């Protein structure tokens, strides 16, 4: 057995289902060994797409993902996806091929030290030069990736090492969930319960770390009658139709969430599973915690006390903390009533199709279990503020890193992690021109992801930002309008253009019996004012 085969046998035992990547000479033994490994390769159009797919696969499922490609040029292309996984705390393994050991230092083709390149955005990076160390290093890297807080890890393996004979025993990899648990911090949780019980009115803030604990969070909220706000990354953890959900808070807050945070009603805020980044806190605005007791619970100790001074910082897993708080807090005798609708009524102050009304209409025509994944652009602000996620649905975004093209490239990975539920992407025309070729990857593998592409024929976030900040702009931010739907129809991808709101009613029939990707191009003229002032104001502070 070659070392390349041993690597894949270990990964198969670790329940790895897919290998995302692009083959190349110096990673050739790994790809050759896939033929017998029982791991499905997904060959992407760019290594960036492979890394984004792997990141999305892991960020929502918590399962280990693997992407593999050439060192140097391949890893350079992967960098945005690796950084995306780092900020999303996704357990991803990157395997990079490297030149022969005897070639090192001589200027061989594709010679570049990837280990040092990825070190700032990985939990562990290593170039393995000794055959006897490869499997031990692989096991170590996988365990680090799957130990909370999760994150990407990197191994670079020279091609002659991959080809070498394996001697030894392949260790048993960690089973799913084996490394997750933290020892419960009962004393701090007891203090949190005492503080909550002494508070009449409070507020719960839920971030990405709340994923998987929706029922428990709603149970605690219901018991306390404390309303919930969700961060952009936490959107979808609590369904919009939950009566105590005030919606998104941070950049592009719902009007109800912003109003409540700015009021004096809550005297305590319970923060669950969020790093409290810029997008979640309105550029680290103190209004969220001002004159309030603050309890922050997170399983990543580095996130505690980083942004706000807290009364209680609790390093614990929500699987421990939530049951404790549910069992040790008092049931409120009062009843909270949220203000509806969550946003002020629509006013027509633009020409062309309204993106807000399009998004609000989706709840009545898309499946209730739809998993939305959102890319980065001006449209993102509309999605965060106006898109409703019903019970059974979900939402994914990595606004903390904020890479354009991340969702349009990564959506196939999200679907691969759970093919039992539909997936729809929100992306702009700028995202499409960056990484839209991965739609062809979805076509080739029969992945029925729905790509909703908002086409306003401009880099509108940049255009509006330049006008706001500098009172002028560059004509080049606006582009000749290209019909993305027509372009993709030529390639055999089912596509439709939406130019008027009434045409939204045709979407359900368009999506019937989808056996590959479907593209819904939403054409706007970009004149509708976007809720982006929070971000623009942050750029001048």
Short mmCIF file of C-alpha atoms in Angstrom, two decimals:
data_model
loop_
_atom_site.label_atom_id
_atom_site.label_comp_id
_atom_site.label_asym_id
_atom_site.label_seq_id
_atom_site.Cartn_x
_atom_site.Cartn_y
_atom_site.Cartn_z
CA UNK A 1 0.00 0.00 0.00
CA UNK A 2 1.31 3.43 -0.94
CA UNK A 3 1.20 6.31 1.53
CA UNK A 4 -1.36 8.05 -0.72
CA UNK A 5 -3.64 5.02 -0.32
CA UNK A 6 -3.11 4.97 3.45
CA UNK A 7 -4.10 8.64 3.66
CA UNK A 8 -7.38 7.97 1.86
CA UNK A 9 -8.08 4.81 3.87
CA UNK A 10 -7.74 6.86 7.04
CA UNK A 11 -10.06 9.56 5.68
CA UNK A 12 -12.61 6.96 4.59
CA UNK A 13 -12.58 5.57 8.13
CA UNK A 14 -13.13 9.15 9.35
CA UNK A 15 -16.39 9.13 7.32
CA UNK A 16 -15.12 11.59 4.74
CA UNK A 17 -17.57 11.47 1.83
CA UNK A 18 -16.09 13.86 -0.70
CA UNK A 19 -12.76 15.25 -1.80
CA UNK A 20 -13.08 18.72 -3.33
CA UNK A 21 -10.26 19.94 -5.53
CA UNK A 22 -8.37 20.03 -8.79
CA UNK A 23 -5.79 17.36 -9.65
CA UNK A 24 -2.22 18.26 -10.61
CA UNK A 25 1.09 16.50 -11.09
CA UNK A 26 2.40 16.90 -7.55
CA UNK A 27 -0.88 15.69 -5.99
CA UNK A 28 -1.30 12.94 -8.59
CA UNK A 29 -0.81 9.90 -6.30
CA UNK A 30 -3.66 11.06 -4.07
CA UNK A 31 -6.05 11.43 -7.00
CA UNK A 32 -4.95 8.12 -8.53
CA UNK A 33 -5.69 6.37 -5.24
CA UNK A 34 -9.22 7.82 -5.16
CA UNK A 35 -10.23 5.20 -7.72
CA UNK A 36 -10.29 2.48 -5.03
CA UNK A 37 -10.88 4.65 -1.95
CA UNK A 38 -14.65 4.97 -1.93
CA UNK A 39 -14.44 8.75 -1.53
CA UNK A 40 -16.23 10.78 -4.21
CA UNK A 41 -14.10 13.42 -5.96
CA UNK A 42 -15.75 16.72 -6.86
CA UNK A 43 -13.51 18.37 -9.43
CA UNK A 44 -14.11 22.11 -9.43
CA UNK A 45 -13.30 24.83 -11.93
CA UNK A 46 -10.87 26.62 -9.62
CA UNK A 47 -9.15 25.63 -6.38
CA UNK A 48 -10.91 28.59 -4.76
CA UNK A 49 -14.22 26.91 -5.51
CA UNK A 50 -12.98 23.67 -3.95
CA UNK A 51 -12.02 25.45 -0.73
CA UNK A 52 -15.31 27.37 -0.56
CA UNK A 53 -17.27 24.15 -1.13
CA UNK A 54 -15.35 22.38 1.61
CA UNK A 55 -15.87 25.33 3.97
CA UNK A 56 -19.64 25.41 3.36
CA UNK A 57 -19.84 21.61 3.71
CA UNK A 58 -18.29 21.82 7.16
CA UNK A 59 -19.59 25.13 8.51
CA UNK A 60 -23.20 23.95 8.65
CA UNK A 61 -22.75 20.21 9.22
CA UNK A 62 -19.80 20.20 11.62
CA UNK A 63 -18.40 17.28 9.61
CA UNK A 64 -14.81 17.09 8.40
CA UNK A 65 -14.33 18.21 4.81
CA UNK A 66 -11.27 17.69 2.62
CA UNK A 67 -9.92 19.65 -0.31
CA UNK A 68 -6.81 18.66 -2.21
CA UNK A 69 -4.69 20.34 -4.85
CA UNK A 70 -1.24 21.34 -5.90
CA UNK A 71 0.99 23.19 -3.52
CA UNK A 72 2.04 26.69 -4.55
CA UNK A 73 -0.44 27.69 -7.29
CA UNK A 74 -3.27 25.50 -6.00
CA UNK A 75 -2.88 26.61 -2.41
CA UNK A 76 -2.61 30.24 -3.50
CA UNK A 77 -5.97 29.89 -5.24
CA UNK A 78 -7.43 28.26 -2.13
CA UNK A 79 -6.40 31.04 0.24
CA UNK A 80 -9.74 32.88 0.30
CA UNK A 81 -11.61 29.64 0.94
CA UNK A 82 -9.21 28.66 3.73
CA UNK A 83 -9.58 32.08 5.34
CA UNK A 84 -13.36 31.77 4.96
CA UNK A 85 -13.24 28.43 6.81
CA UNK A 86 -11.09 29.96 9.52
CA UNK A 87 -13.55 32.77 10.24
CA UNK A 88 -16.49 30.35 10.03
CA UNK A 89 -14.68 27.87 12.32
CA UNK A 90 -15.21 25.06 9.84
CA UNK A 91 -13.32 21.75 10.32
CA UNK A 92 -11.56 21.47 6.96
CA UNK A 93 -8.46 19.51 5.96
CA UNK A 94 -6.34 20.84 3.10
CA UNK A 95 -3.96 18.31 1.52
CA UNK A 96 -1.41 19.93 -0.78
CA UNK A 97 0.99 18.12 -3.01
CA UNK A 98 4.59 19.33 -3.07
CA UNK A 99 7.67 18.85 -5.21
CA UNK A 100 10.07 15.91 -4.72
CA UNK A 101 12.29 16.30 -1.69
CA UNK A 102 15.44 16.15 -3.79
CA UNK A 103 14.21 19.15 -5.85
CA UNK A 104 13.73 21.48 -2.89
CA UNK A 105 15.71 24.68 -2.97
CA UNK A 106 16.63 24.31 -6.65
CA UNK A 107 13.83 26.33 -8.21
CA UNK A 108 11.54 23.48 -9.23
CA UNK A 109 8.21 24.21 -10.93
CA UNK A 110 5.54 25.03 -8.31
CA UNK A 111 8.04 25.28 -5.46
CA UNK A 112 6.57 27.56 -2.77
CA UNK A 113 6.32 27.18 0.99
CA UNK A 114 2.58 26.75 1.44
CA UNK A 115 2.98 25.87 5.12
CA UNK A 116 4.06 29.40 5.98
CA UNK A 117 1.54 30.93 3.61
CA UNK A 118 -1.49 29.34 5.31
CA UNK A 119 -0.22 29.48 8.90
CA UNK A 120 -2.14 32.68 9.83
CA UNK A 121 -5.49 31.19 8.75
CA UNK A 122 -5.15 27.58 9.95
CA UNK A 123 -5.14 25.90 13.33
CA UNK A 124 -2.24 23.71 12.23
CA UNK A 125 0.02 23.59 9.16
CA UNK A 126 2.83 21.18 8.43
CA UNK A 127 5.04 20.02 5.59
CA UNK A 128 5.66 16.31 6.15
CA UNK A 129 9.07 15.22 4.85
CA UNK A 130 9.45 11.79 6.47
CA UNK A 131 7.38 8.84 5.26
CA UNK A 132 7.03 7.47 8.79
CA UNK A 133 5.38 10.68 10.01
CA UNK A 134 2.61 11.10 7.43
CA UNK A 135 -0.25 9.14 9.01
CA UNK A 136 0.56 10.34 12.52
CA UNK A 137 0.55 13.93 11.26
CA UNK A 138 -2.71 13.30 9.41
CA UNK A 139 -4.36 11.94 12.55
CA UNK A 140 -3.03 14.88 14.56
CA UNK A 141 -4.30 17.42 12.03
CA UNK A 142 -7.78 15.87 11.84
CA UNK A 143 -8.09 15.83 15.62
CA UNK A 144 -7.07 19.48 15.80
CA UNK A 145 -9.63 20.41 13.12
CA UNK A 146 -12.41 18.60 15.00
CA UNK A 147 -11.53 19.95 18.44
CA UNK A 148 -13.61 23.01 19.38
CA UNK A 149 -13.26 25.67 18.26
CA UNK A 150 -13.18 24.00 14.87
CA UNK A 151 -11.01 25.28 12.07
CA UNK A 152 -9.00 24.42 8.96
CA UNK A 153 -5.73 22.45 9.05
CA UNK A 154 -3.11 21.99 6.34
CA UNK A 155 -0.71 19.23 5.34
CA UNK A 156 1.81 19.52 2.51
CA UNK A 157 3.19 16.18 1.30
CA UNK A 158 5.94 15.85 -1.34
CA UNK A 159 5.04 13.70 -4.32
CA UNK A 160 7.83 11.18 -3.63
CA UNK A 161 6.47 10.73 -0.09
CA UNK A 162 2.96 10.13 -1.46
CA UNK A 163 4.37 7.41 -3.75
CA UNK A 164 6.39 5.70 -1.02
CA UNK A 165 5.36 2.37 0.51
CA UNK A 166 3.38 2.61 3.73
CA UNK A 167 4.54 0.58 6.70
CA UNK A 168 2.79 0.55 10.01
CA UNK A 169 -0.76 0.63 11.34
CA UNK A 170 -3.44 3.14 10.38
CA UNK A 171 -4.90 4.54 13.62
CA UNK A 172 -8.60 4.85 14.28
CA UNK A 173 -9.75 8.39 13.50
CA UNK A 174 -11.95 10.31 15.95
CA UNK A 175 -15.64 9.55 15.60
CA UNK A 176 -18.08 12.38 14.98
CA UNK A 177 -18.59 14.31 18.21
CA UNK A 178 -15.85 12.54 20.15
CA UNK A 179 -13.77 15.71 20.61
CA UNK A 180 -16.63 18.19 21.01
CA UNK A 181 -17.43 18.18 24.68
CA UNK A 182 -16.18 20.75 27.16
CA UNK A 183 -16.34 20.08 30.86
CA UNK A 184 -19.32 22.04 32.10
CA UNK A 185 -18.55 25.18 34.09
CA UNK A 186 -21.29 24.64 36.69
CA UNK A 187 -20.27 27.44 39.05
CA UNK A 188 -20.33 30.10 36.35
CA UNK A 189 -23.59 28.74 34.94
CA UNK A 190 -25.11 28.91 38.42
CA UNK A 191 -24.05 32.56 38.68
CA UNK A 192 -25.63 33.18 35.28
CA UNK A 193 -28.90 31.63 36.45
CA UNK A 194 -28.87 33.83 39.57
CA UNK A 195 -28.27 36.94 37.47
CA UNK A 196 -31.04 36.01 35.03
CA UNK A 197 -33.46 35.29 37.87
CA UNK A 198 -32.81 38.75 39.30
CA UNK A 199 -33.69 40.39 36.00
CA UNK A 200 -37.25 41.23 34.99
CA UNK A 201 -36.66 41.95 31.32
CA UNK A 202 -33.78 40.73 29.17
CA UNK A 203 -32.62 39.98 25.67
CA UNK A 204 -31.00 36.93 24.07
CA UNK A 205 -28.51 37.37 21.23
CA UNK A 206 -27.83 34.28 19.10
CA UNK A 207 -24.89 33.80 16.74
CA UNK A 208 -23.58 31.06 14.48
CA UNK A 209 -22.68 28.97 17.54
CA UNK A 210 -26.39 28.53 18.23
CA UNK A 211 -26.72 26.22 15.22
CA UNK A 212 -28.08 22.88 16.36
CA UNK A 213 -29.61 24.33 19.53
CA UNK A 214 -32.64 26.13 18.12
CA UNK A 215 -35.18 24.22 20.20
CA UNK A 216 -33.31 24.77 23.47
CA UNK A 217 -32.79 28.48 22.80
CA UNK A 218 -36.47 28.97 22.04
CA UNK A 219 -37.40 26.98 25.15
CA UNK A 220 -35.26 29.24 27.32
CA UNK A 221 -36.61 32.35 25.58
CA UNK A 222 -40.19 31.18 26.07
CA UNK A 223 -39.61 30.42 29.74
CA UNK A 224 -38.03 33.80 30.46
CA UNK A 225 -40.17 35.73 27.95
CA UNK A 226 -36.95 37.30 26.70
CA UNK A 227 -36.98 38.22 23.00
CA UNK A 228 -34.24 37.06 20.64
CA UNK A 229 -32.07 38.92 18.15
CA UNK A 230 -29.82 37.03 15.75
CA UNK A 231 -26.49 38.11 14.30
CA UNK A 232 -26.09 37.96 10.50
CA UNK A 233 -24.28 34.61 10.90
CA UNK A 234 -26.99 33.46 13.31
CA UNK A 235 -29.88 34.29 10.98
CA UNK A 236 -32.00 31.19 10.51
CA UNK A 237 -31.01 29.56 13.81
CA UNK A 238 -34.31 30.91 15.14
CA UNK A 239 -37.17 30.91 12.61
CA UNK A 240 -38.73 34.25 11.76
CA UNK A 241 -42.16 32.92 12.74
CA UNK A 242 -41.06 32.27 16.34
CA UNK A 243 -43.13 34.90 18.23
CA UNK A 244 -40.19 36.24 20.28
CA UNK A 245 -37.74 36.57 17.38
CA UNK A 246 -37.06 40.24 16.61
CA UNK A 247 -34.91 39.38 13.59
CA UNK A 248 -31.44 40.28 12.42
CA UNK A 249 -29.32 42.67 14.48
CA UNK A 250 -26.08 44.34 13.43
CA UNK A 251 -25.56 45.54 9.91
CA UNK A 252 -29.00 45.77 8.23
CA UNK A 253 -30.96 45.21 11.44
CA UNK A 254 -34.68 44.75 11.27
CA UNK A 255 -36.46 47.86 12.50
CA UNK A 256 -37.95 45.95 15.45
CA UNK A 257 -34.56 44.56 16.59
CA UNK A 258 -32.90 47.97 16.38
CA UNK A 259 -35.74 49.68 18.20
CA UNK A 260 -35.66 47.18 21.06
CA UNK A 261 -31.87 47.27 21.51
CA UNK A 262 -31.95 51.07 21.52
CA UNK A 263 -34.70 51.13 24.14
CA UNK A 264 -34.25 50.79 27.90
CA UNK A 265 -36.51 47.73 28.17
CA UNK A 266 -33.86 45.05 28.65
CA UNK A 267 -31.56 45.24 31.65
CA UNK A 268 -29.60 42.08 30.79
CA UNK A 269 -28.31 40.59 27.54
CA UNK A 270 -27.48 36.90 27.23
CA UNK A 271 -25.07 36.40 24.32
CA UNK A 272 -24.86 32.87 22.90
CA UNK A 273 -22.28 31.58 20.43
CA UNK A 274 -21.05 34.68 18.66
CA UNK A 275 -17.68 36.38 18.30
CA UNK A 276 -19.43 39.79 18.36
CA UNK A 277 -17.73 40.91 15.18
CA UNK A 278 -18.20 44.24 13.42
CA UNK A 279 -21.22 43.07 11.42
CA UNK A 280 -22.98 41.74 14.54
CA UNK A 281 -22.49 44.81 16.70
CA UNK A 282 -22.91 47.80 14.37
CA UNK A 283 -19.16 48.37 14.34
CA UNK A 284 -18.70 47.41 18.02
CA UNK A 285 -21.35 49.90 19.13
CA UNK A 286 -21.75 49.96 22.92
CA UNK A 287 -25.53 50.46 22.67
CA UNK A 288 -26.01 46.68 22.80
CA UNK A 289 -24.56 46.43 26.32
CA UNK A 290 -24.97 49.95 27.70
CA UNK A 291 -26.58 49.94 31.19
CA UNK A 292 -27.12 46.19 30.90
CA UNK A 293 -25.73 43.16 32.66
CA UNK A 294 -23.85 41.08 30.11
CA UNK A 295 -23.51 37.29 30.06
CA UNK A 296 -21.47 35.83 27.19
CA UNK A 297 -21.28 32.06 26.63
CA UNK A 298 -19.01 30.61 23.94
CA UNK A 299 -16.95 27.47 23.47
CA UNK A 300 -14.07 29.52 22.05
CA UNK A 301 -12.37 31.18 25.00
CA UNK A 302 -10.69 33.71 22.70
CA UNK A 303 -14.07 35.30 21.94
CA UNK A 304 -14.89 36.08 25.57
CA UNK A 305 -14.25 39.64 26.72
CA UNK A 306 -12.73 40.55 23.36
CA UNK A 307 -15.28 43.20 22.39
CA UNK A 308 -17.36 44.11 25.41
CA UNK A 309 -16.77 44.08 29.14
CA UNK A 310 -18.95 41.34 30.58
CA UNK A 311 -20.37 40.56 33.98
CA UNK A 312 -20.00 36.84 33.26
CA UNK A 313 -17.81 35.30 30.58
CA UNK A 314 -18.50 31.57 30.43
CA UNK A 315 -16.30 29.19 28.49
CA UNK A 316 -18.72 26.35 27.88
CA UNK A 317 -20.58 24.46 25.22
CA UNK A 318 -24.21 25.36 24.62
CA UNK A 319 -25.04 21.67 24.89
CA UNK A 320 -24.16 22.05 28.59
CA UNK A 321 -25.20 25.64 29.20
CA UNK A 322 -28.70 25.68 27.74
CA UNK A 323 -30.14 22.68 29.65
CA UNK A 324 -28.64 24.09 32.88
CA UNK A 325 -30.20 27.51 32.34
CA UNK A 326 -33.55 26.01 31.34
CA UNK A 327 -33.61 23.95 34.53
CA UNK A 328 -32.36 26.65 36.87
CA UNK A 329 -34.19 29.80 35.83
CA UNK A 330 -37.65 30.99 36.83
CA UNK A 331 -40.65 30.99 34.55
CA UNK A 332 -41.73 34.54 33.82
CA UNK A 333 -45.26 35.58 34.74
CA UNK A 334 -45.25 38.34 32.13
CA UNK A 335 -45.72 37.96 28.39
CA UNK A 336 -43.58 39.66 25.76
CA UNK A 337 -45.26 40.86 22.58
CA UNK A 338 -43.08 41.74 19.61
CA UNK A 339 -43.85 44.57 17.27
CA UNK A 340 -45.05 43.44 13.86
CA UNK A 341 -44.21 43.78 11.07
CA UNK A 342 -40.49 43.56 11.78
CA UNK A 343 -39.80 46.37 9.30
CA UNK A 344 -41.56 49.58 8.39
CA UNK A 345 -43.94 49.29 5.42
CA UNK A 346 -42.48 49.44 1.91
CA UNK A 347 -42.46 52.79 0.15
CA UNK A 348 -41.74 53.01 -3.55
CA UNK A 349 -38.78 55.39 -3.85
CA UNK A 350 -37.04 53.90 -6.89
CA UNK A 351 -37.58 52.64 -10.41
CA UNK A 352 -37.45 49.06 -11.58
CA UNK A 353 -38.06 45.84 -9.67
CA UNK A 354 -37.95 46.06 -5.84
CA UNK A 355 -35.47 43.60 -4.37
CA UNK A 356 -37.14 44.01 -0.98
CA UNK A 357 -40.55 42.96 -2.32
CA UNK A 358 -38.98 40.09 -4.26
CA UNK A 359 -37.39 38.75 -1.06
CA UNK A 360 -40.56 39.18 0.98
CA UNK A 361 -42.50 37.26 -1.68
CA UNK A 362 -40.18 34.25 -1.56
CA UNK A 363 -41.68 32.98 1.70
CA UNK A 364 -44.91 32.14 -0.12
CA UNK A 365 -43.36 30.38 -3.13
CA UNK A 366 -40.21 28.60 -1.92
CA UNK A 367 -40.21 25.34 0.07
CA UNK A 368 -40.35 25.92 3.83
CA UNK A 369 -37.27 23.74 4.38
CA UNK A 370 -35.13 25.78 1.98
CA UNK A 371 -31.55 26.39 3.08
CA UNK A 372 -30.42 29.77 1.84
CA UNK A 373 -26.73 30.62 1.48
CA UNK A 374 -25.88 34.26 0.91
CA UNK A 375 -22.95 35.74 -0.96
CA UNK A 376 -21.49 39.22 -0.46
CA UNK A 377 -22.62 42.43 -2.11
CA UNK A 378 -25.11 45.25 -1.72
CA UNK A 379 -27.95 42.73 -2.07
CA UNK A 380 -26.70 41.05 1.13
CA UNK A 381 -28.12 43.93 3.17
CA UNK A 382 -31.57 43.44 1.67
CA UNK A 383 -31.39 39.70 2.40
CA UNK A 384 -30.35 40.18 6.03
CA UNK A 385 -33.10 42.70 6.70
CA UNK A 386 -36.04 41.42 4.68
CA UNK A 387 -35.71 37.67 3.99
CA UNK A 388 -37.84 35.55 6.31
CA UNK A 389 -36.66 32.07 7.31
CA UNK A 390 -39.65 29.90 8.30
CA UNK A 391 -39.64 26.96 10.68
CA UNK A 392 -37.71 24.18 8.97
CA UNK A 393 -35.59 26.55 6.90
CA UNK A 394 -31.99 27.64 7.39
CA UNK A 395 -29.56 30.37 6.39
CA UNK A 396 -25.78 30.53 5.98
CA UNK A 397 -23.43 33.47 5.45
CA UNK A 398 -19.85 34.30 6.33
CA UNK A 399 -19.99 38.07 6.62
CA UNK A 400 -17.05 38.14 9.03
CA UNK A 401 -14.62 37.34 6.23
CA UNK A 402 -16.86 38.70 3.50
CA UNK A 403 -15.41 37.15 0.33
CA UNK A 404 -17.39 37.89 -2.82
CA UNK A 405 -18.09 34.69 -4.69
CA UNK A 406 -17.91 32.53 -1.58
CA UNK A 407 -21.52 31.33 -1.65
CA UNK A 408 -21.93 30.95 -5.40
CA UNK A 409 -18.82 28.75 -5.30
CA UNK A 410 -19.55 27.01 -2.01
CA UNK A 411 -23.25 26.14 -2.34
CA UNK A 412 -22.60 22.73 -3.87
CA UNK A 413 -20.66 21.81 -0.73
CA UNK A 414 -23.63 22.82 1.41
CA UNK A 415 -25.89 20.57 -0.65
CA UNK A 416 -23.40 17.69 -0.51
CA UNK A 417 -23.45 17.82 3.30
CA UNK A 418 -27.21 17.20 3.31
CA UNK A 419 -28.81 16.37 -0.05
CA UNK A 420 -32.22 15.76 1.55
CA UNK A 421 -33.02 19.49 1.71
CA UNK A 422 -33.06 22.12 -1.06
CA UNK A 423 -30.43 24.85 -1.31
CA UNK A 424 -30.75 28.32 -2.83
CA UNK A 425 -27.98 30.90 -3.26
CA UNK A 426 -28.25 34.67 -3.27
CA UNK A 427 -25.46 36.21 -5.32
CA UNK A 428 -24.87 39.33 -7.36
CA UNK A 429 -23.62 39.71 -10.89
CA UNK A 430 -20.22 40.65 -9.43
CA UNK A 431 -20.14 37.36 -7.48
CA UNK A 432 -21.04 35.48 -10.64
CA UNK A 433 -18.19 37.03 -12.59
CA UNK A 434 -15.77 36.06 -9.80
CA UNK A 435 -16.69 32.43 -9.11
CA UNK A 436 -19.78 31.67 -11.18
CA UNK A 437 -18.04 28.95 -13.17
CA UNK A 438 -18.72 26.65 -10.22
CA UNK A 439 -22.33 26.57 -11.46
CA UNK A 440 -20.89 24.32 -14.18
CA UNK A 441 -19.49 22.07 -11.45
CA UNK A 442 -23.03 21.74 -10.09
CA UNK A 443 -24.24 20.90 -13.61
CA UNK A 444 -21.65 18.19 -14.15
CA UNK A 445 -22.46 16.49 -10.83
CA UNK A 446 -26.24 16.92 -11.08
CA UNK A 447 -26.42 19.12 -7.98
CA UNK A 448 -29.85 20.85 -7.94
CA UNK A 449 -28.84 24.12 -6.29
CA UNK A 450 -30.94 27.19 -7.13
CA UNK A 451 -28.79 30.22 -7.95
CA UNK A 452 -30.67 33.51 -7.48
CA UNK A 453 -28.46 36.09 -9.17
CA UNK A 454 -29.33 39.74 -8.59
CA UNK A 455 -28.10 41.55 -11.68
CA UNK A 456 -27.92 45.34 -11.50
CA UNK A 457 -25.00 45.61 -13.94
CA UNK A 458 -22.75 47.40 -11.51
CA UNK A 459 -20.61 47.06 -8.41
CA UNK A 460 -23.37 48.85 -6.53
CA UNK A 461 -21.92 48.53 -3.03
CA UNK A 462 -18.75 50.23 -4.26
CA UNK A 463 -20.65 52.78 -6.34
CA UNK A 464 -22.90 53.82 -3.45
CA UNK A 465 -20.04 53.74 -0.96
CA UNK A 466 -17.85 56.01 -3.09
CA UNK A 467 -20.70 58.46 -3.54
CA UNK A 468 -21.42 58.48 0.20
CA UNK A 469 -17.81 58.76 1.35
CA UNK A 470 -16.21 60.88 -1.37
CA UNK A 471 -19.18 62.52 -3.16
CA UNK A 472 -18.00 61.15 -6.51
CA UNK A 473 -17.46 57.87 -8.30
CA UNK A 474 -15.75 56.17 -11.26
CA UNK A 475 -17.83 55.28 -14.34
CA UNK A 476 -16.12 51.90 -14.54
CA UNK A 477 -18.09 50.63 -11.52
CA UNK A 478 -21.05 50.35 -13.88
CA UNK A 479 -20.93 47.70 -16.55
CA UNK A 480 -22.64 46.76 -19.77
CA UNK A 481 -25.63 44.63 -18.83
CA UNK A 482 -25.13 40.99 -19.76
CA UNK A 483 -27.95 38.47 -19.57
CA UNK A 484 -26.54 35.83 -17.25
CA UNK A 485 -29.62 33.64 -17.80
CA UNK A 486 -29.09 33.65 -21.56
CA UNK A 487 -25.39 32.90 -21.11
CA UNK A 488 -26.10 29.86 -18.97
CA UNK A 489 -28.99 28.62 -21.12
CA UNK A 490 -26.52 28.22 -23.97
CA UNK A 491 -24.52 25.90 -21.68
CA UNK A 492 -27.60 23.77 -21.01
CA UNK A 493 -28.40 25.12 -17.55
CA UNK A 494 -32.05 25.78 -16.79
CA UNK A 495 -32.42 29.54 -16.43
CA UNK A 496 -35.09 32.21 -16.14
CA UNK A 497 -35.06 36.02 -16.00
CA UNK A 498 -37.28 37.98 -13.62
CA UNK A 499 -37.87 41.57 -14.69
CA UNK A 500 -41.16 42.33 -12.94
CA UNK A 501 -42.47 41.28 -9.55
CA UNK A 502 -45.45 39.49 -11.11
CA UNK A 503 -43.07 37.06 -12.80
CA UNK A 504 -42.07 35.64 -9.41
CA UNK A 505 -45.19 33.46 -9.58
CA UNK A 506 -43.55 31.45 -12.37
CA UNK A 507 -40.70 30.28 -10.14
CA UNK A 508 -42.39 27.18 -8.59
CA UNK A 509 -43.15 25.66 -12.01
CA UNK A 510 -39.66 26.59 -13.21
CA UNK A 511 -38.12 24.63 -10.33
CA UNK A 512 -40.17 21.46 -10.78
CA UNK A 513 -38.18 18.27 -11.40
CA UNK A 514 -34.85 20.05 -11.15
CA UNK A 515 -32.04 17.54 -11.80
CA UNK A 516 -29.19 20.05 -11.88
CA UNK A 517 -28.66 23.71 -11.09
CA UNK A 518 -31.36 26.26 -11.83
CA UNK A 519 -30.56 29.94 -12.34
CA UNK A 520 -33.03 32.71 -11.50
CA UNK A 521 -31.67 36.02 -12.76
CA UNK A 522 -33.36 38.95 -11.01
CA UNK A 523 -32.81 42.10 -13.04
CA UNK A 524 -32.88 45.39 -11.14
CA UNK A 525 -31.72 48.85 -12.12
CA UNK A 526 -29.93 49.42 -8.80
CA UNK A 527 -31.96 52.49 -7.87
CA UNK A 528 -33.64 51.06 -4.77
CA UNK A 529 -31.94 52.52 -1.66
CA UNK A 530 -30.15 49.73 0.19
CA UNK A 531 -29.91 49.49 4.00
CA UNK A 532 -26.12 49.90 3.93
CA UNK A 533 -25.47 53.03 5.99
CA UNK A 534 -24.23 51.02 8.99
CA UNK A 535 -21.34 49.65 6.93
CA UNK A 536 -20.56 52.94 5.21
CA UNK A 537 -20.48 54.85 8.50
CA UNK A 538 -18.07 52.25 9.89
CA UNK A 539 -15.59 53.09 7.12
CA UNK A 540 -15.17 56.68 8.36
CA UNK A 541 -14.69 55.88 12.07
#
